[in-house]
Amino acid sequence: MNKVKEYRQIAGLTQMELATRVGIARQTVNLIENDKYNPTLFLCIALAKILHTDLNTLFWEEER
Amino acid sequence: MKNKMLNRLIGVTDDRDEYQLQEIYKELAFSGALMFYLSMALMFICLLVDTFKNTLSIGTTGLLIVNMIYASKVFFRIHKKELDSLECTSEEEYREKIKKLRKGGFQAGLYWGSLMFILNAYILPYLASGLIELTWSNFIIWLCGGIFFGVTMYFIGKSKVKKCY
């Protein structure tokens, strides 16, 4: 599971606000947060920049 | 241009994001393929009806032209972008794929030749005049046609195989 939802909440943004800032639909943010859509690298970078973090933190799965 | 056309087709005014575009492309691709098969079936029915009535309607000709344009455009664009290429990483893999293509070409030639022979020697003459034209020349024509079709399919398939070793 990625950490987009967690970092969005830390940034104090709603799904709609994050979607508007990145330039995508709210539905797409929801799908990314629920791991139902694999975003392109371009979109991952845009999300990481808006959420003030990096790709590893957002998308890298931790080994258990 | 493409985006404008897509927006008009699906009835929206603003641009779609990457997820929405991906899903739109998927749906359009599937419906496009389905439409092609339906249109081919309709063309075949039109051909049978035309033969029965001994006419050549504009609908059948139009469907043939549209289907040929669609099939050629899709084939050449996919081939140009190498989306249908088969990559081989070893000599054994290459030989295996060529063997499969040879078998596929033989089967395609056999099916197509038989289908055309049945259609042109039995079905269409029967619909047109109520008589069946079963001659050796007809058999030889469609045998050669089948061989030509099979060989063409084999070479088209072979052109897609890329040696990557």
mmCIF file of C-alpha atoms in Angstrom:
data_model
loop_
_atom_site.group_PDB
_atom_site.id
_atom_site.type_symbol
_atom_site.label_atom_id
_atom_site.label_comp_id
_atom_site.label_asym_id
_atom_site.label_seq_id
_atom_site.Cartn_x
_atom_site.Cartn_y
_atom_site.Cartn_z
ATOM 1 C CA MET A 1 0.000 0.000 0.000
ATOM 2 C CA ASN A 2 1.406 3.439 -0.922
ATOM 3 C CA LYS A 3 1.518 6.371 1.511
ATOM 4 C CA VAL A 4 -0.206 9.025 -0.607
ATOM 5 C CA LYS A 5 -3.237 9.185 1.710
ATOM 6 C CA GLU A 6 -1.036 9.449 4.825
ATOM 7 C CA TYR A 7 1.101 12.280 3.374
ATOM 8 C CA ARG A 8 -1.961 14.062 1.977
ATOM 9 C CA GLN A 9 -3.470 14.099 5.463
ATOM 10 C CA ILE A 10 -0.167 15.316 6.955
ATOM 11 C CA ALA A 11 -0.187 18.144 4.384
ATOM 12 C CA GLY A 12 -3.771 18.910 5.441
ATOM 13 C CA LEU A 13 -5.191 18.526 1.956
ATOM 14 C CA THR A 14 -8.432 16.983 0.812
ATOM 15 C CA GLN A 15 -8.491 14.652 -2.197
ATOM 16 C CA MET A 16 -10.081 17.448 -4.225
ATOM 17 C CA GLU A 17 -7.406 19.983 -3.227
ATOM 18 C CA LEU A 18 -4.572 17.578 -4.059
ATOM 19 C CA ALA A 19 -6.215 16.703 -7.381
ATOM 20 C CA THR A 20 -6.569 20.380 -8.305
ATOM 21 C CA ARG A 21 -2.944 21.128 -7.434
ATOM 22 C CA VAL A 22 -1.595 18.193 -9.455
ATOM 23 C CA GLY A 23 -4.049 18.747 -12.310
ATOM 24 C CA ILE A 24 -5.896 15.443 -12.191
ATOM 25 C CA ALA A 25 -9.412 14.312 -11.229
ATOM 26 C CA ARG A 26 -10.375 13.562 -7.600
ATOM 27 C CA GLN A 27 -11.382 10.078 -8.715
ATOM 28 C CA THR A 28 -7.779 9.458 -9.859
ATOM 29 C CA VAL A 29 -6.379 10.507 -6.459
ATOM 30 C CA ASN A 30 -8.803 8.109 -4.790
ATOM 31 C CA LEU A 31 -7.748 5.261 -7.096
ATOM 32 C CA ILE A 32 -4.045 5.926 -6.469
ATOM 33 C CA GLU A 33 -4.563 5.989 -2.690
ATOM 34 C CA ASN A 34 -6.377 2.652 -2.864
ATOM 35 C CA ASP A 35 -3.732 1.083 -5.121
ATOM 36 C CA LYS A 36 -6.257 0.630 -7.913
ATOM 37 C CA TYR A 37 -4.310 2.669 -10.467
ATOM 38 C CA ASN A 38 -0.578 2.717 -11.181
ATOM 39 C CA PRO A 39 0.284 6.348 -11.931
ATOM 40 C CA THR A 40 2.961 7.290 -14.472
ATOM 41 C CA LEU A 41 6.359 8.395 -13.213
ATOM 42 C CA PHE A 42 5.480 11.941 -14.263
ATOM 43 C CA LEU A 43 2.405 11.924 -12.002
ATOM 44 C CA CYS A 44 4.305 10.252 -9.126
ATOM 45 C CA ILE A 45 6.912 13.042 -9.212
ATOM 46 C CA ALA A 46 4.166 15.700 -9.280
ATOM 47 C CA LEU A 47 2.489 14.088 -6.240
ATOM 48 C CA ALA A 48 5.780 13.812 -4.355
ATOM 49 C CA LYS A 49 6.563 17.486 -4.997
ATOM 50 C CA ILE A 50 3.140 18.692 -3.839
ATOM 51 C CA LEU A 51 3.309 16.489 -0.719
ATOM 52 C CA HIS A 52 6.907 17.675 0.039
ATOM 53 C CA THR A 53 8.393 14.197 0.031
ATOM 54 C CA ASP A 54 10.151 11.797 -2.365
ATOM 55 C CA LEU A 55 9.156 8.846 -4.528
ATOM 56 C CA ASN A 56 10.682 6.222 -2.213
ATOM 57 C CA THR A 57 8.739 7.466 0.788
ATOM 58 C CA LEU A 58 5.486 7.598 -1.127
ATOM 59 C CA PHE A 59 5.630 4.434 -3.179
ATOM 60 C CA TRP A 60 8.378 2.080 -2.009
ATOM 61 C CA GLU A 61 6.998 -0.936 -0.195
ATOM 62 C CA GLU A 62 8.748 -1.706 3.071
ATOM 63 C CA GLU A 63 10.009 -5.276 3.514
ATOM 64 C CA ARG A 64 8.389 -7.128 6.374
ATOM 65 C CA MET B 1 -6.659 17.522 -32.650
ATOM 66 C CA LYS B 2 -6.895 13.995 -31.189
ATOM 67 C CA ASN B 3 -7.876 15.324 -27.746
ATOM 68 C CA LYS B 4 -10.480 17.644 -29.268
ATOM 69 C CA MET B 5 -12.002 14.768 -31.205
ATOM 70 C CA LEU B 6 -12.043 12.518 -28.124
ATOM 71 C CA ASN B 7 -13.620 15.258 -25.980
ATOM 72 C CA ARG B 8 -16.364 15.738 -28.567
ATOM 73 C CA LEU B 9 -16.936 12.001 -28.820
ATOM 74 C CA ILE B 10 -17.349 11.462 -25.090
ATOM 75 C CA GLY B 11 -19.117 14.781 -24.568
ATOM 76 C CA VAL B 12 -16.801 16.740 -22.267
ATOM 77 C CA THR B 13 -15.313 20.195 -22.643
ATOM 78 C CA ASP B 14 -12.108 20.044 -20.548
ATOM 79 C CA ASP B 15 -9.074 17.759 -20.950
ATOM 80 C CA ARG B 16 -9.017 14.375 -19.216
ATOM 81 C CA ASP B 17 -6.226 13.277 -16.858
ATOM 82 C CA GLU B 18 -3.924 10.296 -17.523
ATOM 83 C CA TYR B 19 -6.121 7.723 -15.757
ATOM 84 C CA GLN B 20 -9.257 8.892 -17.536
ATOM 85 C CA LEU B 21 -7.473 8.953 -20.913
ATOM 86 C CA GLN B 22 -6.103 5.451 -20.341
ATOM 87 C CA GLU B 23 -9.582 4.124 -19.562
ATOM 88 C CA ILE B 24 -11.109 6.008 -22.515
ATOM 89 C CA TYR B 25 -8.469 4.527 -24.864
ATOM 90 C CA LYS B 26 -9.136 1.031 -23.479
ATOM 91 C CA GLU B 27 -12.904 1.363 -23.985
ATOM 92 C CA LEU B 28 -12.513 2.876 -27.452
ATOM 93 C CA ALA B 29 -10.027 0.189 -28.485
ATOM 94 C CA PHE B 30 -12.346 -2.597 -27.353
ATOM 95 C CA SER B 31 -15.424 -1.062 -28.977
ATOM 96 C CA GLY B 32 -13.369 -0.382 -32.126
ATOM 97 C CA ALA B 33 -12.357 -4.052 -32.348
ATOM 98 C CA LEU B 34 -15.935 -5.150 -31.664
ATOM 99 C CA MET B 35 -17.244 -2.762 -34.326
ATOM 100 C CA PHE B 36 -14.740 -4.157 -36.816
ATOM 101 C CA TYR B 37 -15.920 -7.741 -36.239
ATOM 102 C CA LEU B 38 -19.579 -6.682 -36.417
ATOM 103 C CA SER B 39 -18.921 -4.720 -39.578
ATOM 104 C CA MET B 40 -17.123 -7.724 -41.156
ATOM 105 C CA ALA B 41 -20.093 -9.958 -40.269
ATOM 106 C CA LEU B 42 -22.497 -7.390 -41.729
ATOM 107 C CA MET B 43 -20.380 -7.181 -44.892
ATOM 108 C CA PHE B 44 -20.572 -10.968 -45.265
ATOM 109 C CA ILE B 45 -24.371 -10.938 -44.811
ATOM 110 C CA CYS B 46 -24.660 -8.090 -47.353
ATOM 111 C CA LEU B 47 -22.544 -10.105 -49.800
ATOM 112 C CA LEU B 48 -24.834 -13.127 -49.420
ATOM 113 C CA VAL B 49 -27.960 -10.992 -49.889
ATOM 114 C CA ASP B 50 -26.427 -9.258 -52.947
ATOM 115 C CA THR B 51 -25.524 -12.623 -54.468
ATOM 116 C CA PHE B 52 -29.035 -13.901 -53.877
ATOM 117 C CA LYS B 53 -30.492 -10.800 -55.556
ATOM 118 C CA ASN B 54 -27.805 -10.723 -58.286
ATOM 119 C CA THR B 55 -26.928 -7.093 -57.513
ATOM 120 C CA LEU B 56 -24.012 -5.164 -56.100
ATOM 121 C CA SER B 57 -25.290 -2.657 -53.570
ATOM 122 C CA ILE B 58 -23.512 0.495 -52.485
ATOM 123 C CA GLY B 59 -23.750 -0.701 -48.869
ATOM 124 C CA THR B 60 -21.671 -3.821 -49.503
ATOM 125 C CA THR B 61 -19.070 -1.880 -51.489
ATOM 126 C CA GLY B 62 -18.971 0.850 -48.846
ATOM 127 C CA LEU B 63 -18.562 -1.667 -46.022
ATOM 128 C CA LEU B 64 -15.752 -3.402 -47.922
ATOM 129 C CA ILE B 65 -13.897 -0.117 -48.496
ATOM 130 C CA VAL B 66 -14.358 1.084 -44.884
ATOM 131 C CA ASN B 67 -13.255 -2.271 -43.431
ATOM 132 C CA MET B 68 -10.209 -2.474 -45.698
ATOM 133 C CA ILE B 69 -9.157 1.094 -44.837
ATOM 134 C CA TYR B 70 -9.592 0.390 -41.103
ATOM 135 C CA ALA B 71 -7.728 -2.948 -41.208
ATOM 136 C CA SER B 72 -4.838 -1.561 -43.311
ATOM 137 C CA LYS B 73 -4.492 1.570 -41.163
ATOM 138 C CA VAL B 74 -4.420 -0.425 -37.913
ATOM 139 C CA PHE B 75 -2.036 -3.040 -39.344
ATOM 140 C CA PHE B 76 0.482 -0.564 -40.798
ATOM 141 C CA ARG B 77 0.486 1.762 -37.767
ATOM 142 C CA ILE B 78 0.953 -1.124 -35.323
ATOM 143 C CA HIS B 79 3.677 -2.617 -37.555
ATOM 144 C CA LYS B 80 5.434 0.766 -37.942
ATOM 145 C CA LYS B 81 5.586 1.244 -34.165
ATOM 146 C CA GLU B 82 6.735 -2.387 -33.788
ATOM 147 C CA LEU B 83 3.928 -3.093 -31.320
ATOM 148 C CA ASP B 84 3.485 -6.556 -32.828
ATOM 149 C CA SER B 85 7.165 -7.556 -32.816
ATOM 150 C CA LEU B 86 8.303 -10.859 -31.320
ATOM 151 C CA GLU B 87 11.727 -10.562 -29.725
ATOM 152 C CA CYS B 88 14.004 -13.610 -29.602
ATOM 153 C CA THR B 89 16.908 -13.741 -27.186
ATOM 154 C CA SER B 90 18.440 -17.012 -28.430
ATOM 155 C CA GLU B 91 18.810 -19.087 -31.586
ATOM 156 C CA GLU B 92 16.586 -21.847 -30.097
ATOM 157 C CA GLU B 93 13.810 -19.359 -29.323
ATOM 158 C CA TYR B 94 14.065 -17.980 -32.868
ATOM 159 C CA ARG B 95 13.821 -21.467 -34.410
ATOM 160 C CA GLU B 96 10.887 -22.314 -32.125
ATOM 161 C CA LYS B 97 9.005 -19.182 -33.198
ATOM 162 C CA ILE B 98 9.704 -19.797 -36.896
ATOM 163 C CA LYS B 99 8.447 -23.364 -36.493
ATOM 164 C CA LYS B 100 5.246 -22.056 -34.861
ATOM 165 C CA LEU B 101 4.816 -19.502 -37.663
ATOM 166 C CA ARG B 102 5.243 -22.197 -40.326
ATOM 167 C CA LYS B 103 2.546 -24.284 -38.629
ATOM 168 C CA GLY B 104 0.314 -21.197 -38.236
ATOM 169 C CA GLY B 105 0.828 -20.241 -41.896
ATOM 170 C CA PHE B 106 -0.078 -23.765 -43.030
ATOM 171 C CA GLN B 107 -3.237 -23.748 -40.885
ATOM 172 C CA ALA B 108 -4.219 -20.246 -42.041
ATOM 173 C CA GLY B 109 -3.760 -21.255 -45.698
ATOM 174 C CA LEU B 110 -5.767 -24.435 -45.195
ATOM 175 C CA TYR B 111 -8.641 -22.694 -43.380
ATOM 176 C CA TRP B 112 -8.771 -19.713 -45.732
ATOM 177 C CA GLY B 113 -8.474 -21.856 -48.888
ATOM 178 C CA SER B 114 -11.186 -24.265 -47.689
ATOM 179 C CA LEU B 115 -13.488 -21.427 -46.638
ATOM 180 C CA MET B 116 -13.079 -19.610 -49.951
ATOM 181 C CA PHE B 117 -13.572 -22.837 -51.903
ATOM 182 C CA ILE B 118 -16.770 -23.693 -50.009
ATOM 183 C CA LEU B 119 -18.029 -20.117 -50.318
ATOM 184 C CA ASN B 120 -17.250 -19.709 -54.018
ATOM 185 C CA ALA B 121 -17.991 -23.231 -55.224
ATOM 186 C CA TYR B 122 -21.027 -24.071 -53.104
ATOM 187 C CA ILE B 123 -22.677 -21.207 -51.198
ATOM 188 C CA LEU B 124 -22.483 -18.198 -53.543
ATOM 189 C CA PRO B 125 -23.306 -20.085 -56.809
ATOM 190 C CA TYR B 126 -26.195 -21.824 -55.021
ATOM 191 C CA LEU B 127 -27.573 -18.506 -53.775
ATOM 192 C CA ALA B 128 -27.137 -16.880 -57.193
ATOM 193 C CA SER B 129 -28.537 -19.569 -59.480
ATOM 194 C CA GLY B 130 -29.538 -22.564 -57.397
ATOM 195 C CA LEU B 131 -26.727 -24.593 -59.001
ATOM 196 C CA ILE B 132 -23.406 -25.726 -57.530
ATOM 197 C CA GLU B 133 -20.291 -25.106 -59.632
ATOM 198 C CA LEU B 134 -17.882 -27.868 -58.726
ATOM 199 C CA THR B 135 -15.022 -27.841 -61.227
ATOM 200 C CA TRP B 136 -11.342 -28.803 -61.044
ATOM 201 C CA SER B 137 -10.318 -25.314 -62.140
ATOM 202 C CA ASN B 138 -12.261 -23.866 -59.188
ATOM 203 C CA PHE B 139 -10.504 -26.275 -56.831
ATOM 204 C CA ILE B 140 -7.043 -25.466 -58.245
ATOM 205 C CA ILE B 141 -7.694 -21.703 -58.064
ATOM 206 C CA TRP B 142 -8.577 -21.872 -54.351
ATOM 207 C CA LEU B 143 -5.782 -24.338 -53.645
ATOM 208 C CA CYS B 144 -3.308 -21.836 -55.102
ATOM 209 C CA GLY B 145 -5.132 -19.042 -53.255
ATOM 210 C CA GLY B 146 -4.799 -20.957 -49.978
ATOM 211 C CA ILE B 147 -1.091 -21.606 -50.567
ATOM 212 C CA PHE B 148 -0.514 -17.931 -51.419
ATOM 213 C CA PHE B 149 -2.450 -16.817 -48.320
ATOM 214 C CA GLY B 150 -0.560 -19.229 -46.037
ATOM 215 C CA VAL B 151 2.839 -18.201 -47.444
ATOM 216 C CA THR B 152 1.932 -14.502 -47.118
ATOM 217 C CA MET B 153 0.831 -15.014 -43.500
ATOM 218 C CA TYR B 154 4.100 -16.840 -42.785
ATOM 219 C CA PHE B 155 6.224 -14.020 -44.232
ATOM 220 C CA ILE B 156 4.183 -11.328 -42.457
ATOM 221 C CA GLY B 157 4.673 -13.247 -39.193
ATOM 222 C CA LYS B 158 8.378 -13.723 -39.916
ATOM 223 C CA SER B 159 8.840 -9.990 -40.485
ATOM 224 C CA LYS B 160 7.675 -9.457 -36.883
ATOM 225 C CA VAL B 161 10.343 -11.748 -35.400
ATOM 226 C CA LYS B 162 13.380 -9.790 -34.222
ATOM 227 C CA LYS B 163 16.728 -11.341 -33.371
ATOM 228 C CA CYS B 164 18.000 -9.764 -30.133
ATOM 229 C CA TYR B 165 21.128 -11.891 -29.642
#
